[in-house]
Short mmCIF file of C-alpha atoms in Angstrom, two decimals:
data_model
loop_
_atom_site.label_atom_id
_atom_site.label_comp_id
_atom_site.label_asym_id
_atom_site.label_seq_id
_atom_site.Cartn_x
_atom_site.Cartn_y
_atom_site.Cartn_z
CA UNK S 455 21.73 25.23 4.75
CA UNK S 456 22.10 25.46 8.57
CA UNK S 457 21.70 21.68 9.07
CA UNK S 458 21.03 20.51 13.27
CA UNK S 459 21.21 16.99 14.07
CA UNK S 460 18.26 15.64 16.19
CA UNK S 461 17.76 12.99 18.68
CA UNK S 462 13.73 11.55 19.03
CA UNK S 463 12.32 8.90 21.43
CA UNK S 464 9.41 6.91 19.80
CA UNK S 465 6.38 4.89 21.03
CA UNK S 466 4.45 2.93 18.32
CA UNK S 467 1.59 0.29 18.17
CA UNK S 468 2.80 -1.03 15.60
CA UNK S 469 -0.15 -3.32 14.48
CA UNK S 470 -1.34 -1.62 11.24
CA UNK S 471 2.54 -0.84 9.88
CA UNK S 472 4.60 -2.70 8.11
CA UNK S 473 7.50 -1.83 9.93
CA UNK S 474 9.75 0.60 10.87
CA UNK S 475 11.81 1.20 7.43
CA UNK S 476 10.53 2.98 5.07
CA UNK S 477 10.25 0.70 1.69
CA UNK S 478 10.48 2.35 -1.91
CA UNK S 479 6.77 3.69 -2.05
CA UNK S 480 5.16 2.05 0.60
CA UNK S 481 3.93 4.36 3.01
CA UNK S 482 3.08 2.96 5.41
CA UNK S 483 5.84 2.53 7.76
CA UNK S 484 6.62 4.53 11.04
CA UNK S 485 10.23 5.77 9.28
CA UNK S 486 8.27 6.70 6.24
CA UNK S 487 5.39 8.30 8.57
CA UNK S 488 7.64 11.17 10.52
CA UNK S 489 10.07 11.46 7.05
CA UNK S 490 6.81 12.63 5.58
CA UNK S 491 5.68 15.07 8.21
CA UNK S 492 9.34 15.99 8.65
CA UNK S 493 9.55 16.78 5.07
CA UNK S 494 6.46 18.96 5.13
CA UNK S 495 7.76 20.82 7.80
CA UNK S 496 11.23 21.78 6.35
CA UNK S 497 10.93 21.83 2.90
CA UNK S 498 13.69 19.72 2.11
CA UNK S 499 14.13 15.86 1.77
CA UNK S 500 14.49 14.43 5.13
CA UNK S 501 16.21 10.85 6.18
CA UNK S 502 16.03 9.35 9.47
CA UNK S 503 18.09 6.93 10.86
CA UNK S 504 15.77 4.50 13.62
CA UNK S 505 18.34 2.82 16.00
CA UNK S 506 17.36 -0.32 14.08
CA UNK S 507 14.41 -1.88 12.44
CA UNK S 508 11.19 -3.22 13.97
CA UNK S 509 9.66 -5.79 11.75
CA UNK S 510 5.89 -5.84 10.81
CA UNK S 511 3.58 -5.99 13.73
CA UNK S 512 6.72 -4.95 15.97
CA UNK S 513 5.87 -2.06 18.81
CA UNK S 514 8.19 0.19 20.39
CA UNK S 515 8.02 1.97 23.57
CA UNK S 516 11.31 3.72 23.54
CA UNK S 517 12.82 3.60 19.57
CA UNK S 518 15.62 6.46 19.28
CA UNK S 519 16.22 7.83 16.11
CA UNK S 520 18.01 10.60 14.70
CA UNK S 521 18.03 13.02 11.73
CA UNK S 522 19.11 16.15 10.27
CA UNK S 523 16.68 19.24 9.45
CA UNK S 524 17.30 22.92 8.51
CA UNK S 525 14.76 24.76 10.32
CA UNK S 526 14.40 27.66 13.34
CA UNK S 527 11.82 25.93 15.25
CA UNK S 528 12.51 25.00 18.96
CA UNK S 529 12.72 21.41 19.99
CA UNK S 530 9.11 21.69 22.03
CA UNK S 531 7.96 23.32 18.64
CA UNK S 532 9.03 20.34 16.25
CA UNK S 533 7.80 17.55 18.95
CA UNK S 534 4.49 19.10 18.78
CA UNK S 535 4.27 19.52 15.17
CA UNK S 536 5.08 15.77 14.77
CA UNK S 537 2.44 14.59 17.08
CA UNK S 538 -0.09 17.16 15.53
CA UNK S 539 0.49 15.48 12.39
CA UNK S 540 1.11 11.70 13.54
CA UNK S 541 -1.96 9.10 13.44
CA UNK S 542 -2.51 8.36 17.19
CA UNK S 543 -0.69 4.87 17.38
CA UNK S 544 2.78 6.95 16.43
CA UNK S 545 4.07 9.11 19.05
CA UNK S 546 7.48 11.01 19.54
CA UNK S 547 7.45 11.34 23.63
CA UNK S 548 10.99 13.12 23.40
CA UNK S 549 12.76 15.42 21.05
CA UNK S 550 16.30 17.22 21.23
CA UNK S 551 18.87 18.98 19.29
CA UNK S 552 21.98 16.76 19.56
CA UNK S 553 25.85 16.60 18.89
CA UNK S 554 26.27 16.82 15.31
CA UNK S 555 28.05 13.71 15.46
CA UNK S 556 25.36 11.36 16.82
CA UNK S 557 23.32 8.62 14.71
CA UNK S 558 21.04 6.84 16.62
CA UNK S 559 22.11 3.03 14.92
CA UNK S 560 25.67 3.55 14.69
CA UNK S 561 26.04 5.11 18.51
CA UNK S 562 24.02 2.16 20.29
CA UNK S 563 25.56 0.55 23.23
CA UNK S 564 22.33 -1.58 24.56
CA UNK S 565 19.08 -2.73 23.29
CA UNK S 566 16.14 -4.00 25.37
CA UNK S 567 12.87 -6.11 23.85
CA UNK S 568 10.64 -7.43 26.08
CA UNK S 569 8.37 -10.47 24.37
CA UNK S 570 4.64 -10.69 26.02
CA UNK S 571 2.62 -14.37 25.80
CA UNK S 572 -0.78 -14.43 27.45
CA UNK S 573 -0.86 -17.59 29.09
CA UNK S 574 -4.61 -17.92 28.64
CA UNK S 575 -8.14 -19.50 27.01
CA UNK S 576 -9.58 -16.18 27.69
CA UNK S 577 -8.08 -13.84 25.66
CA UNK S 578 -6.89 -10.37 26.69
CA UNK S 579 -9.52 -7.89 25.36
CA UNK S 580 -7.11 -4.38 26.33
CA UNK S 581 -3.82 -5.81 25.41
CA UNK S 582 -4.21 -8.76 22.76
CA UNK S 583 -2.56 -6.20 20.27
CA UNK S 584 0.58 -6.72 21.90
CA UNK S 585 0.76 -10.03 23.33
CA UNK S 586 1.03 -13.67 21.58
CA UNK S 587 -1.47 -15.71 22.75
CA UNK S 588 -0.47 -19.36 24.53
CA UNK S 589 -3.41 -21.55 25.98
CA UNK S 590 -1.48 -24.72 26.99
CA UNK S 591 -0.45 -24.09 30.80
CA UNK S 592 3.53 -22.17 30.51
CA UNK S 593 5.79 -23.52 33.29
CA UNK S 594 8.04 -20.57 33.52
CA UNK S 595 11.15 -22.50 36.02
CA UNK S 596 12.84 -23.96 33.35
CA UNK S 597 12.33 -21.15 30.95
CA UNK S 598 14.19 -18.93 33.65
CA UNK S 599 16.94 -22.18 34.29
CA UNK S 600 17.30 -21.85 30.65
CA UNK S 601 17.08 -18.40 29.72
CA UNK S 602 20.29 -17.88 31.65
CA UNK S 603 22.32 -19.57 28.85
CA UNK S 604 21.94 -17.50 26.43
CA UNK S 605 24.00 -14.63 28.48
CA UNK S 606 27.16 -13.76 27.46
CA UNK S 607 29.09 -13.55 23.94
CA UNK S 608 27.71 -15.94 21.73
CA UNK S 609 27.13 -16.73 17.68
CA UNK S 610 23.93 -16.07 17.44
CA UNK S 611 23.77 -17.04 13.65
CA UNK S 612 21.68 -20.03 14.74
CA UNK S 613 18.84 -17.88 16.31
CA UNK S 614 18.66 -16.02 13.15
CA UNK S 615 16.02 -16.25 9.95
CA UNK S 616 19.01 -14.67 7.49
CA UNK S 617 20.63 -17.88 5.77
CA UNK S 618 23.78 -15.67 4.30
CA UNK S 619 25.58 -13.38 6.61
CA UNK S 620 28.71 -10.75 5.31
CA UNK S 621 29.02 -9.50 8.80
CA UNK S 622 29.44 -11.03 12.30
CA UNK S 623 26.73 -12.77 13.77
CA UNK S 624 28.58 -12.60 17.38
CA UNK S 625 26.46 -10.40 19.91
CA UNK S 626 26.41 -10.36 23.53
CA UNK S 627 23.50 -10.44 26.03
CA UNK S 628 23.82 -8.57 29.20
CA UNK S 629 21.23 -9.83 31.06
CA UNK S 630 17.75 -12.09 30.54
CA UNK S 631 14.58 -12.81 32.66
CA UNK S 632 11.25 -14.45 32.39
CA UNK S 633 8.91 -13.58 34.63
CA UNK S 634 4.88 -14.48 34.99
CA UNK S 635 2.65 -11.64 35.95
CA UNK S 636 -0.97 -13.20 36.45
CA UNK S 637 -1.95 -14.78 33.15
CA UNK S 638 1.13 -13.08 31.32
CA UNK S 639 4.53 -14.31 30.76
CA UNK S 640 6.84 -11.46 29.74
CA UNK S 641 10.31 -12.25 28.65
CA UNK S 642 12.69 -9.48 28.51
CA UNK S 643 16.44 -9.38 27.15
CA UNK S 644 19.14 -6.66 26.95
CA UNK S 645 22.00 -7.27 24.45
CA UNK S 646 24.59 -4.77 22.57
CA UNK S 647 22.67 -5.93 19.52
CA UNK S 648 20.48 -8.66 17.72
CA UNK S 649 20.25 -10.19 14.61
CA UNK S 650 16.93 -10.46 12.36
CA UNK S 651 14.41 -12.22 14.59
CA UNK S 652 16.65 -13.17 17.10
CA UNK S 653 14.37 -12.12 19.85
CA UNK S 654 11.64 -14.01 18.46
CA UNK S 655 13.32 -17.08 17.98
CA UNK S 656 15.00 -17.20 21.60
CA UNK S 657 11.56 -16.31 22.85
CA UNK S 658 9.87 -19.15 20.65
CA UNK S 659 12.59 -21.35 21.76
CA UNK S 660 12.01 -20.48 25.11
CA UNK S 661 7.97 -20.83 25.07
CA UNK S 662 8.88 -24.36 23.83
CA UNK S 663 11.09 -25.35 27.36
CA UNK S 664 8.11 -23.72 29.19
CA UNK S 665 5.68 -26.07 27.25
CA UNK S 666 7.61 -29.04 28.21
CA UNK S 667 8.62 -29.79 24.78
CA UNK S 668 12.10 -29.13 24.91
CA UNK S 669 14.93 -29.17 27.01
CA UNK S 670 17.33 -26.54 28.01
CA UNK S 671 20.47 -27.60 26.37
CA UNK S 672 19.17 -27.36 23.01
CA UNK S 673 20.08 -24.01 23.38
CA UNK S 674 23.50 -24.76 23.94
CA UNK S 675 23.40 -27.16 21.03
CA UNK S 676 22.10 -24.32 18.46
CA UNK S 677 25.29 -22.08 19.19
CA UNK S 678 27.43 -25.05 18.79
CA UNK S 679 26.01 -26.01 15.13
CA UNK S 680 24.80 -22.57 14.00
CA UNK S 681 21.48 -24.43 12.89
CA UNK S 682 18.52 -22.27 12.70
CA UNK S 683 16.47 -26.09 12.45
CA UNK S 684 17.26 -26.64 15.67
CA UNK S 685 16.36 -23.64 17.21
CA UNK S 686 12.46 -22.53 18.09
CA UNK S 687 9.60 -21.07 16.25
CA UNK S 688 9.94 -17.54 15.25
CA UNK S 689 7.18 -16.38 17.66
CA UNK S 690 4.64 -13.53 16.00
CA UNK S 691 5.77 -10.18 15.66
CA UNK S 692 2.91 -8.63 17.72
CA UNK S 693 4.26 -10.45 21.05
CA UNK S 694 7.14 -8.08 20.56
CA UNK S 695 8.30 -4.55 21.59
CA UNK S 696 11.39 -2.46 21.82
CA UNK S 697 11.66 -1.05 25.43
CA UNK S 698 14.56 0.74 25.16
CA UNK S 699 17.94 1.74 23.55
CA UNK S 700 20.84 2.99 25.29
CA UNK S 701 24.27 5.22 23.89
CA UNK L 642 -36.82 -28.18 25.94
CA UNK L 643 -35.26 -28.23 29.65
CA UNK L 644 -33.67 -24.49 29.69
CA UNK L 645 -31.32 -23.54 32.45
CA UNK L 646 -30.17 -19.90 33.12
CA UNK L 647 -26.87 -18.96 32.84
CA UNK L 648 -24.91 -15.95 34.24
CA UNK L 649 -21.93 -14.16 32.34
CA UNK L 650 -18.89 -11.79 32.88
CA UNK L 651 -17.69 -10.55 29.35
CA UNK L 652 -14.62 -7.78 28.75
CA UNK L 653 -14.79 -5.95 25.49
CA UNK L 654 -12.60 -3.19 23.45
CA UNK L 655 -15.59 -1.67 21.90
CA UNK L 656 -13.62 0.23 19.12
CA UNK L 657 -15.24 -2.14 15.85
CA UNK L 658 -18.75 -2.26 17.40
CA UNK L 659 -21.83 -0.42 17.40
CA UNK L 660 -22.38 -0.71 20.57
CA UNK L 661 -24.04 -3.48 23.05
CA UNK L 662 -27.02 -3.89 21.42
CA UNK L 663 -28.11 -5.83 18.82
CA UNK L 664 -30.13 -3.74 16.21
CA UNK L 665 -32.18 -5.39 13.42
CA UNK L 666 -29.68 -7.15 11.06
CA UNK L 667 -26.73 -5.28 11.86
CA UNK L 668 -24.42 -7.71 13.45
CA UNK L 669 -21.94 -5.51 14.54
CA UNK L 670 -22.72 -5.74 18.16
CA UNK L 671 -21.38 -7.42 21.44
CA UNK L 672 -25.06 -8.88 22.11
CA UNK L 673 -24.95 -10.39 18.21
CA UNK L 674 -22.20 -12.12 18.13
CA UNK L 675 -23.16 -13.57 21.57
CA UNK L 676 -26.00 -14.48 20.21
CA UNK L 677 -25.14 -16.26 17.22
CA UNK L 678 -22.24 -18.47 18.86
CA UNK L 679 -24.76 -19.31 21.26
CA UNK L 680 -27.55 -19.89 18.56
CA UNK L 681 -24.77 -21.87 16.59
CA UNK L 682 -23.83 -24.07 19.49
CA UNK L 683 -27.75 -24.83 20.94
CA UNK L 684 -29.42 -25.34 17.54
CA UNK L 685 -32.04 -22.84 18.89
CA UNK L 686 -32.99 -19.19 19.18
CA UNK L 687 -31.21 -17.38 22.54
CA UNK L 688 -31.54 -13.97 23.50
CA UNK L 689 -28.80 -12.03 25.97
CA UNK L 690 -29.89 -9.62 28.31
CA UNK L 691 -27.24 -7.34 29.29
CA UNK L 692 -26.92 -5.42 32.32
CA UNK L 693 -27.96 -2.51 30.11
CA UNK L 694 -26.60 -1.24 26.57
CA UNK L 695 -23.82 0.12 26.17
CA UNK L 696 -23.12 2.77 22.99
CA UNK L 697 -20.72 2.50 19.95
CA UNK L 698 -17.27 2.59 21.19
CA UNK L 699 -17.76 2.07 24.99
CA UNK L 700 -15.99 -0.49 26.44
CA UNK L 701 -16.29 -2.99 29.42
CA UNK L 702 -14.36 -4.48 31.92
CA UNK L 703 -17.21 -6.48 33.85
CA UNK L 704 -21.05 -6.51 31.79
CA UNK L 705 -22.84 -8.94 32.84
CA UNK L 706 -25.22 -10.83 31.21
CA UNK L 707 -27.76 -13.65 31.11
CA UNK L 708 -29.49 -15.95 28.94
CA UNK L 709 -31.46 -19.60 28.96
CA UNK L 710 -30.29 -22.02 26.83
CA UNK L 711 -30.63 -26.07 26.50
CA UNK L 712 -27.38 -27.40 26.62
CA UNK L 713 -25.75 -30.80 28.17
CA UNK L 714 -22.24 -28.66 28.59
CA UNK L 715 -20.62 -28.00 31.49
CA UNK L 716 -20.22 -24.12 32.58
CA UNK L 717 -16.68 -24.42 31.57
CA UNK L 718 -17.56 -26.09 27.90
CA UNK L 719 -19.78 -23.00 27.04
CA UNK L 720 -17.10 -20.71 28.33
CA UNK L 721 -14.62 -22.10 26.30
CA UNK L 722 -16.77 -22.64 23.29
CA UNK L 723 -17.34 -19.08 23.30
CA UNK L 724 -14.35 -17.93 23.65
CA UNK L 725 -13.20 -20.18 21.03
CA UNK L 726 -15.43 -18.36 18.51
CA UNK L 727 -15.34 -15.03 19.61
CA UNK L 728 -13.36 -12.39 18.07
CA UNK L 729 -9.94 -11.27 20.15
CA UNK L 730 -11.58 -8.30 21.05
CA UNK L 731 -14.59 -9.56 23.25
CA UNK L 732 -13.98 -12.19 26.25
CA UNK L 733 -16.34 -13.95 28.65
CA UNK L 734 -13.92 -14.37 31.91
CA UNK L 735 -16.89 -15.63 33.94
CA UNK L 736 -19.77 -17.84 33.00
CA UNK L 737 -22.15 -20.09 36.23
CA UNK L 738 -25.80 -22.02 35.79
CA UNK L 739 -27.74 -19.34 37.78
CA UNK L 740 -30.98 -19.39 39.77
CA UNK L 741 -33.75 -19.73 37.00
CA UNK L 742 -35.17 -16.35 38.55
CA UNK L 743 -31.80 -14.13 37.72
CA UNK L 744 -31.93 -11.63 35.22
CA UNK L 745 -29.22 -9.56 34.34
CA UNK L 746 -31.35 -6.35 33.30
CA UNK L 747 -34.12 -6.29 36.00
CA UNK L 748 -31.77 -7.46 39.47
CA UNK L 749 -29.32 -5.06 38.77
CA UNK L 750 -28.56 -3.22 42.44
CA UNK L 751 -25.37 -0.72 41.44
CA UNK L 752 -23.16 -0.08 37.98
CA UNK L 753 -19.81 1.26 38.45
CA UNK L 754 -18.38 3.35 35.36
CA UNK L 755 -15.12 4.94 34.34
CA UNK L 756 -14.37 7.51 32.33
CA UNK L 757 -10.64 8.22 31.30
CA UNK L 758 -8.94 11.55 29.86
CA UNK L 759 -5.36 11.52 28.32
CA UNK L 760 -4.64 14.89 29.38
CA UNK L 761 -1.10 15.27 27.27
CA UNK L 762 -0.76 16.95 23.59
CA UNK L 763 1.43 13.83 23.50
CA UNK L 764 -0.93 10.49 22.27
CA UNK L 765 -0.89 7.60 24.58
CA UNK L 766 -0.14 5.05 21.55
CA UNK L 767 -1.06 1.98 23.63
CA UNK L 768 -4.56 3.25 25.39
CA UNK L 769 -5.77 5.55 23.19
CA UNK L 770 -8.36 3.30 22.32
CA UNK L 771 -9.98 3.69 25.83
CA UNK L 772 -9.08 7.20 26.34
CA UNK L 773 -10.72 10.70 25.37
CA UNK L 774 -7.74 12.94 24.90
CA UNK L 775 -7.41 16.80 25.89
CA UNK L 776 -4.62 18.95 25.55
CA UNK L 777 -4.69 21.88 27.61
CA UNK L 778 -3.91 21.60 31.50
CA UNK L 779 -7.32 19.58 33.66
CA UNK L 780 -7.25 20.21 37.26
CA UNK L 781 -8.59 17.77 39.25
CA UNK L 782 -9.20 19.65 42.40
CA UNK L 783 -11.77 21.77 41.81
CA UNK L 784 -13.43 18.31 39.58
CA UNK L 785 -12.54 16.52 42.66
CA UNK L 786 -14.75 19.07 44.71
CA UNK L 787 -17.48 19.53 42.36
CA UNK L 788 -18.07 15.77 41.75
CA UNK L 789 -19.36 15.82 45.39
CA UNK L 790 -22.46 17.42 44.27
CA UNK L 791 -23.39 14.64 41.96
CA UNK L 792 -24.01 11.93 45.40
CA UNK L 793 -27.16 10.68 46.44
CA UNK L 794 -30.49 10.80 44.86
CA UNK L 795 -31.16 13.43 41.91
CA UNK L 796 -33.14 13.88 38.66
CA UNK L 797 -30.36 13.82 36.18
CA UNK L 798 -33.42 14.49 33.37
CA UNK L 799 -30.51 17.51 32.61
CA UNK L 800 -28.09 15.10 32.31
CA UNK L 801 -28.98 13.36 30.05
CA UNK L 802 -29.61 13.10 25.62
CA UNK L 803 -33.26 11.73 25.99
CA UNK L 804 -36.03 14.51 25.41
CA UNK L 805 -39.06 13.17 25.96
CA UNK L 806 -38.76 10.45 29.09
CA UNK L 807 -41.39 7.84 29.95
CA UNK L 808 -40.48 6.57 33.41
CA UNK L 809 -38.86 8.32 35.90
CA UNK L 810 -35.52 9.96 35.59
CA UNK L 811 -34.29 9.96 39.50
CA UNK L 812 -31.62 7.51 40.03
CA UNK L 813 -28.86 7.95 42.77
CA UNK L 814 -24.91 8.09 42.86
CA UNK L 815 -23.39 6.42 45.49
CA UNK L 816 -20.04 7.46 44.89
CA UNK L 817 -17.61 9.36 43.06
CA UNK L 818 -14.04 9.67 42.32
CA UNK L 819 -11.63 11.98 40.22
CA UNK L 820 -7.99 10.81 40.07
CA UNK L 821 -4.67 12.00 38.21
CA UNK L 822 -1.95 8.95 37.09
CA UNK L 823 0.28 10.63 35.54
CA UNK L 824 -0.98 12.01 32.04
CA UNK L 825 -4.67 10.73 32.64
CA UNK L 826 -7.41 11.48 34.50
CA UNK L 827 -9.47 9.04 35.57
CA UNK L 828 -13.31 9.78 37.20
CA UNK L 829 -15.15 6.88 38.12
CA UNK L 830 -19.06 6.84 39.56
CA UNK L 831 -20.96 4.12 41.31
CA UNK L 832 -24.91 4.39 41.17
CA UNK L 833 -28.35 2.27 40.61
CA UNK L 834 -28.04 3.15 37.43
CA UNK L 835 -27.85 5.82 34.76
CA UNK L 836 -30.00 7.22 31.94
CA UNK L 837 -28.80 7.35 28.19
CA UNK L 838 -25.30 9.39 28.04
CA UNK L 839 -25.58 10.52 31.70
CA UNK L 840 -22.09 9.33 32.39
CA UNK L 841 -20.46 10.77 29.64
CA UNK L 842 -22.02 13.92 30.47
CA UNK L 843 -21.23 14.03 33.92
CA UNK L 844 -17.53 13.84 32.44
CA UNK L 845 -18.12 16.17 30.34
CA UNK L 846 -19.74 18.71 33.22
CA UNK L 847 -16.56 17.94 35.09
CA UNK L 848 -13.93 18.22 32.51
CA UNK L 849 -15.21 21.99 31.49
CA UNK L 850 -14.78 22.88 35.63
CA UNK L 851 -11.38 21.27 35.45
CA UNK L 852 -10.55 23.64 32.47
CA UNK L 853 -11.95 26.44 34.50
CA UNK L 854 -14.56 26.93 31.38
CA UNK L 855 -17.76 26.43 33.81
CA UNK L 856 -18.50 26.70 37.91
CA UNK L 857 -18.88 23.88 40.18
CA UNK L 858 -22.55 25.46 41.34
CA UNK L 859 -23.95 24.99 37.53
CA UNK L 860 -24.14 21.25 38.26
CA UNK L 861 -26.90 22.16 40.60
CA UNK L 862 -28.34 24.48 38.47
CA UNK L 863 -28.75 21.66 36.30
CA UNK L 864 -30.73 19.21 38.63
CA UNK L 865 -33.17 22.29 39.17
CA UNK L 866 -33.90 23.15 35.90
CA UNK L 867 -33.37 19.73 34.23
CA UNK L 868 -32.42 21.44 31.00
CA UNK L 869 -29.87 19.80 29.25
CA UNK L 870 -28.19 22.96 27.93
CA UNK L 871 -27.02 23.84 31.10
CA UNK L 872 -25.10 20.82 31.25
CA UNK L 873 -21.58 20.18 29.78
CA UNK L 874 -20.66 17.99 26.39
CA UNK L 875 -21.18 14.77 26.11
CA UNK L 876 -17.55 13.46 25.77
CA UNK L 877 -16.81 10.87 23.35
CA UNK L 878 -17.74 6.94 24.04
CA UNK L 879 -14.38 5.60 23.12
CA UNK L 880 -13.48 6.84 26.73
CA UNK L 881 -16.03 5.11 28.72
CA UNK L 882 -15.63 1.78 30.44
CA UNK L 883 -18.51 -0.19 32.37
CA UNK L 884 -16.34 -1.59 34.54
CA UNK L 885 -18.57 -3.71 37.08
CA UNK L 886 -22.05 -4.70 37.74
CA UNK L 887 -23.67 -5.60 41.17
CA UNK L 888 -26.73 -7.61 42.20
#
């Protein structure tokens, strides 16, 4: 078989999915979602390989993943036939035939999650599927004082939920900012990678400084000891959504 | 009982409901569960009146509505207490103690509307909820030109889904817009008010000249011969926003 290798952009709500990876029969993931359709299309078993996982709940406005097909479609052709077939909170807003050597979670340089927290009573009828929902008043000063520490190389085994690790738990963040727009507080990171829930934690850690209940060098304090204890709240997945991923 | 009158902003995604209405025992509407949380919180009987219905899976940005109730809470308490009770997709941003003599119904002066296309083969995952979606190519000039034609006062008896009318079917359009962002087209129209479907129909009529499917001269065909045929499809709800009222 002519095998091509394939590079897709992906937007997802991911609300009603558990997740990006596809798990033994479950179907309902977005990996297991475009596998299918992919599968349909080619006749042959299909695997794709998402620049990382989004957990339950997670969105994405820019996932990459990649995957190899056998087929004499064009790139425009398979694009369309994915969206034809996708449910209309899945959709793949770019498709291309790629170097035979890329994979789209081995080959990432940068990662970007923003975290959104409506800083509200009155809850956000348009966008409450992809916001966490805060009513106490969020200072955002200290959270952007704060934020700034957690730039640079760091362990981040601290800001993680996974107890045992066989690999490093070292990652660096590029750059950090917290921002209020109106009633929203949006929190967005870029990092060369991050461990499971990391984002949510340093965002629930965050939302804690901004609440007054904690101060800043607590962050400082959780890289030291590695103790997930003394870290934040794992805010809720649905806050959460992969921007962007860069090679 | 001392009842005072109370004025109300409320936002909903109108996705889960069947419309504004409430309708025997079916609960599923914006005006029921209004109602009960209000009912719950008085101890007696309240009905809503909205600035007018609107249908299963239209969606607002600014109804307004009004009630009487006999309460000792503060405009803010009620707020909150709704708010506290309703479901994430339905918000009152806006509740006042009004003049005993306003009713939201009979003092309305001008309704504004949108109607939004997602004009992309490509699914907007994050609006689709509040967007009709159309592949093929709209143009918006020729919609832009032929929404003139709609202004000032008009029978829109053609316009609209009701056969058999009792009271009069002239109302007038004070203005009318039709926008491209990007992928979507957005037409929005001002007026003293509109008969059942009218908007959606007007979209509809507009959408078909965008597609180059129908001439801009048939929309005055229609106000001649008030026959509904003539007219163009009445697109779905899910697209439609009420997005302000005026008194």
């Amino acid at each position: 078989m002519n095998m091509k290798n394939y590079r897709m952009t992906i937007q997802y709500d991911g609300t009603k999915y558990n997740g990006w990876q596809r798990q033994g029969n479950t179907a309902n993931t977005i990996q297991g979602k475009l596998e299918s359709i992919l599968e349909k299309m080619t006749g042959h078993k299909v695997e794709i390989h998402g620049s990382g996982r989004t957990d339950k709940g997670v969105h994405a406005k820019g996932q990459v993943a990649s995957f190899k097909i056998n087929t004499q479609k064009s790139d425009g052709e398979i694009k369309d036939y994915l969206n034809c077939y996708l449910p209309d909170d899945i959709a793949v807003i770019d498709l291309t035939e790629a170097d035979e050597r890329f994979h789209a979670r081995l080959n990432v340089k940068r990662k970007t999650y923003i975290y959104r927290i409506h800083n509200s009573n009155v809850p956000d009828v348009f966008s409450h599927r992809f916001m966490h929902s805060v009513a106490d008043f969020i200072d955002v000063e200290p959270m952007k004082i704060a934020s700034k520490l957690f730039l640079g190389e760091h362990d981040f085994a601290g800001f993680s939920s996974v107890k045992n690790f066989k690999k490093s738990t070292v990652r660096t963040v590029y750059s950090i900012g917290v921002e209020r727009f109106g009633d929203d507080v949006v929190i967005a990171v870029t990092g060369n990678g991050f461990l499971y829930n990391t984002v949510r934690i340093m965002a629930g850690t965050l939302l804690e400084i901004g609440l007054g209940k904690r101060e800043a060098e607590s962050i400082a304090k959780v890289f030291e000891t590695k103790n997930r204890q003394m870290a934040g709240e794992t805010l809720l997945g649905k806050g959460l959504t992969l921007l962007s991923v860069e090679y």
